[in-house]
Amino acid sequence: DCTAVISYDSEKEARDLYWDAISSSSTFSVNLKAEMLQGSARRNPFIAEPHVYLAEIRLQQGQHFDCADHAREALRLFYAMGSHWDKRIPYRQWISHTRMLLLRCVRLLHGKTSLPLTQD
């Protein structure tokens, strides 16, 4: 629903939670970072980037089904908006990174290696 309105306060809270969770100076636990990213996504349901980071966290935790869900949601949001919210890297890089996360999670769900291996 692209007609929904987000209050200024909700958007600011989403931004602050997102930045605090991903900041390199962040000393929060992984679980707290995940909660902060989920809070960011709830406050601004139009942004994909929190889902990308949640997919990364779930991949690291071995929660491949949740990883795939967050990666799919991130891609859905990126494609629906046709843009990105976190401008530190280009849109195409957000898309490619998210697609790789989805590929890795789905492969692991099927009992395969994270990425295809070749034998030399």
PDB file of C-alpha atoms in Angstrom:
ATOM      1  CA  ASP A   1       0.000   0.000   0.000  1.00  0.00           C
ATOM      2  CA  CYS A   2       1.930   2.994  -1.268  1.00  0.00           C
ATOM      3  CA  THR A   3      -0.707   5.406  -0.017  1.00  0.00           C
ATOM      4  CA  ALA A   4       0.137   4.909   3.662  1.00  0.00           C
ATOM      5  CA  VAL A   5       1.613   7.851   5.484  1.00  0.00           C
ATOM      6  CA  ILE A   6       4.497   7.524   7.918  1.00  0.00           C
ATOM      7  CA  SER A   7       4.833  10.146  10.608  1.00  0.00           C
ATOM      8  CA  TYR A   8       8.027  12.135  10.873  1.00  0.00           C
ATOM      9  CA  ASP A   9       8.649  10.613  14.306  1.00  0.00           C
ATOM     10  CA  SER A  10       8.253   7.050  13.001  1.00  0.00           C
ATOM     11  CA  GLU A  11      10.653   7.701  10.149  1.00  0.00           C
ATOM     12  CA  LYS A  12      13.183   9.296  12.500  1.00  0.00           C
ATOM     13  CA  GLU A  13      12.897   6.368  14.925  1.00  0.00           C
ATOM     14  CA  ALA A  14      13.346   3.914  12.045  1.00  0.00           C
ATOM     15  CA  ARG A  15      16.449   5.762  10.896  1.00  0.00           C
ATOM     16  CA  ASP A  16      17.924   5.949  14.382  1.00  0.00           C
ATOM     17  CA  LEU A  17      17.304   2.269  15.152  1.00  0.00           C
ATOM     18  CA  TYR A  18      18.762   1.253  11.779  1.00  0.00           C
ATOM     19  CA  TRP A  19      21.857   3.387  12.172  1.00  0.00           C
ATOM     20  CA  ASP A  20      22.470   2.297  15.759  1.00  0.00           C
ATOM     21  CA  ALA A  21      22.172  -1.363  14.731  1.00  0.00           C
ATOM     22  CA  ILE A  22      24.546  -1.190  11.760  1.00  0.00           C
ATOM     23  CA  SER A  23      27.013   1.374  13.027  1.00  0.00           C
ATOM     24  CA  SER A  24      30.564   0.059  13.179  1.00  0.00           C
ATOM     25  CA  SER A  25      30.890   1.498  16.673  1.00  0.00           C
ATOM     26  CA  SER A  26      27.872  -0.526  17.821  1.00  0.00           C
ATOM     27  CA  THR A  27      28.662  -2.873  20.695  1.00  0.00           C
ATOM     28  CA  PHE A  28      25.185  -4.368  20.898  1.00  0.00           C
ATOM     29  CA  SER A  29      24.653  -8.120  20.864  1.00  0.00           C
ATOM     30  CA  VAL A  30      23.548  -9.736  17.621  1.00  0.00           C
ATOM     31  CA  ASN A  31      20.105 -10.414  19.097  1.00  0.00           C
ATOM     32  CA  LEU A  32      19.679  -6.775  20.127  1.00  0.00           C
ATOM     33  CA  LYS A  33      20.806  -5.626  16.676  1.00  0.00           C
ATOM     34  CA  ALA A  34      18.183  -7.927  15.142  1.00  0.00           C
ATOM     35  CA  GLU A  35      15.498  -6.476  17.422  1.00  0.00           C
ATOM     36  CA  MET A  36      16.555  -2.947  16.483  1.00  0.00           C
ATOM     37  CA  LEU A  37      16.414  -3.781  12.767  1.00  0.00           C
ATOM     38  CA  GLN A  38      12.976  -5.349  13.185  1.00  0.00           C
ATOM     39  CA  GLY A  39      11.850  -2.209  15.002  1.00  0.00           C
ATOM     40  CA  SER A  40      13.193  -0.090  12.164  1.00  0.00           C
ATOM     41  CA  ALA A  41      11.316  -2.174   9.589  1.00  0.00           C
ATOM     42  CA  ARG A  42       8.075  -1.920  11.609  1.00  0.00           C
ATOM     43  CA  ARG A  43       8.348   1.854  11.887  1.00  0.00           C
ATOM     44  CA  ASN A  44       9.039   2.279   8.174  1.00  0.00           C
ATOM     45  CA  PRO A  45       7.646  -0.701   6.267  1.00  0.00           C
ATOM     46  CA  PHE A  46       8.774   0.716   2.910  1.00  0.00           C
ATOM     47  CA  ILE A  47      12.515   0.300   3.439  1.00  0.00           C
ATOM     48  CA  ALA A  48      14.369  -2.845   2.435  1.00  0.00           C
ATOM     49  CA  GLU A  49      17.747  -2.357   4.058  1.00  0.00           C
ATOM     50  CA  PRO A  50      16.835  -3.571   7.567  1.00  0.00           C
ATOM     51  CA  HIS A  51      15.685  -6.824   5.963  1.00  0.00           C
ATOM     52  CA  VAL A  52      19.030  -7.198   4.192  1.00  0.00           C
ATOM     53  CA  TYR A  53      20.877  -6.942   7.491  1.00  0.00           C
ATOM     54  CA  LEU A  54      18.373  -9.269   9.161  1.00  0.00           C
ATOM     55  CA  ALA A  55      18.999 -11.796   6.375  1.00  0.00           C
ATOM     56  CA  GLU A  56      22.746 -11.532   7.058  1.00  0.00           C
ATOM     57  CA  ILE A  57      22.222 -12.096  10.769  1.00  0.00           C
ATOM     58  CA  ARG A  58      19.952 -15.097  10.172  1.00  0.00           C
ATOM     59  CA  LEU A  59      22.471 -16.592   7.732  1.00  0.00           C
ATOM     60  CA  GLN A  60      25.213 -16.276  10.350  1.00  0.00           C
ATOM     61  CA  GLN A  61      22.929 -17.875  12.938  1.00  0.00           C
ATOM     62  CA  GLY A  62      22.119 -20.796  10.649  1.00  0.00           C
ATOM     63  CA  GLN A  63      18.452 -19.769  10.405  1.00  0.00           C
ATOM     64  CA  HIS A  64      18.284 -20.266   6.655  1.00  0.00           C
ATOM     65  CA  PHE A  65      14.501 -20.164   6.310  1.00  0.00           C
ATOM     66  CA  ASP A  66      14.300 -16.777   8.083  1.00  0.00           C
ATOM     67  CA  CYS A  67      17.293 -15.590   6.064  1.00  0.00           C
ATOM     68  CA  ALA A  68      15.483 -16.399   2.822  1.00  0.00           C
ATOM     69  CA  ASP A  69      12.286 -14.708   4.046  1.00  0.00           C
ATOM     70  CA  HIS A  70      14.095 -11.467   4.878  1.00  0.00           C
ATOM     71  CA  ALA A  71      16.056 -11.515   1.616  1.00  0.00           C
ATOM     72  CA  ARG A  72      12.849 -12.030  -0.380  1.00  0.00           C
ATOM     73  CA  GLU A  73      11.107  -9.210   1.483  1.00  0.00           C
ATOM     74  CA  ALA A  74      14.074  -6.913   0.898  1.00  0.00           C
ATOM     75  CA  LEU A  75      14.043  -7.641  -2.832  1.00  0.00           C
ATOM     76  CA  ARG A  76      10.276  -7.129  -2.982  1.00  0.00           C
ATOM     77  CA  LEU A  77      10.666  -3.721  -1.332  1.00  0.00           C
ATOM     78  CA  PHE A  78      13.653  -2.690  -3.463  1.00  0.00           C
ATOM     79  CA  TYR A  79      11.796  -3.580  -6.658  1.00  0.00           C
ATOM     80  CA  ALA A  80       8.511  -2.004  -5.519  1.00  0.00           C
ATOM     81  CA  MET A  81      10.202   1.281  -4.674  1.00  0.00           C
ATOM     82  CA  GLY A  82      12.717   1.183  -7.503  1.00  0.00           C
ATOM     83  CA  SER A  83      15.166   2.849  -5.175  1.00  0.00           C
ATOM     84  CA  HIS A  84      17.042   2.425  -1.932  1.00  0.00           C
ATOM     85  CA  TRP A  85      16.975   4.266   1.366  1.00  0.00           C
ATOM     86  CA  ASP A  86      20.573   3.826   2.556  1.00  0.00           C
ATOM     87  CA  LYS A  87      22.563   5.740  -0.042  1.00  0.00           C
ATOM     88  CA  ARG A  88      26.025   4.658   1.149  1.00  0.00           C
ATOM     89  CA  ILE A  89      26.182   2.098  -1.664  1.00  0.00           C
ATOM     90  CA  PRO A  90      24.454   2.042  -5.075  1.00  0.00           C
ATOM     91  CA  TYR A  91      21.055   0.448  -5.667  1.00  0.00           C
ATOM     92  CA  ARG A  92      22.556  -2.235  -7.920  1.00  0.00           C
ATOM     93  CA  GLN A  93      24.910  -3.262  -5.125  1.00  0.00           C
ATOM     94  CA  TRP A  94      22.049  -3.603  -2.638  1.00  0.00           C
ATOM     95  CA  ILE A  95      20.213  -5.776  -5.161  1.00  0.00           C
ATOM     96  CA  SER A  96      23.193  -7.987  -5.987  1.00  0.00           C
ATOM     97  CA  HIS A  97      24.137  -8.440  -2.328  1.00  0.00           C
ATOM     98  CA  THR A  98      20.568  -9.347  -1.399  1.00  0.00           C
ATOM     99  CA  ARG A  99      20.266 -11.778  -4.291  1.00  0.00           C
ATOM    100  CA  MET A 100      23.492 -13.484  -3.175  1.00  0.00           C
ATOM    101  CA  LEU A 101      22.142 -13.774   0.362  1.00  0.00           C
ATOM    102  CA  LEU A 102      18.958 -15.350  -0.975  1.00  0.00           C
ATOM    103  CA  LEU A 103      20.938 -17.754  -3.168  1.00  0.00           C
ATOM    104  CA  ARG A 104      23.116 -18.824  -0.255  1.00  0.00           C
ATOM    105  CA  CYS A 105      20.188 -19.319   2.133  1.00  0.00           C
ATOM    106  CA  VAL A 106      18.162 -21.329  -0.365  1.00  0.00           C
ATOM    107  CA  ARG A 107      21.151 -23.534  -1.236  1.00  0.00           C
ATOM    108  CA  LEU A 108      21.737 -24.219   2.460  1.00  0.00           C
ATOM    109  CA  LEU A 109      18.028 -25.008   2.925  1.00  0.00           C
ATOM    110  CA  HIS A 110      18.417 -27.684   0.254  1.00  0.00           C
ATOM    111  CA  GLY A 111      21.447 -29.217   1.963  1.00  0.00           C
ATOM    112  CA  LYS A 112      23.951 -27.816  -0.504  1.00  0.00           C
ATOM    113  CA  THR A 113      27.022 -25.703   0.146  1.00  0.00           C
ATOM    114  CA  SER A 114      26.490 -21.986   0.536  1.00  0.00           C
ATOM    115  CA  LEU A 115      28.047 -21.361  -2.877  1.00  0.00           C
ATOM    116  CA  PRO A 116      28.928 -23.816  -5.648  1.00  0.00           C
ATOM    117  CA  LEU A 117      32.393 -25.267  -5.344  1.00  0.00           C
ATOM    118  CA  THR A 118      34.626 -26.305  -8.185  1.00  0.00           C
ATOM    119  CA  GLN A 119      37.410 -28.819  -7.885  1.00  0.00           C
ATOM    120  CA  ASP A 120      40.716 -27.891  -9.469  1.00  0.00           C
TER     121      ASP A 120
END
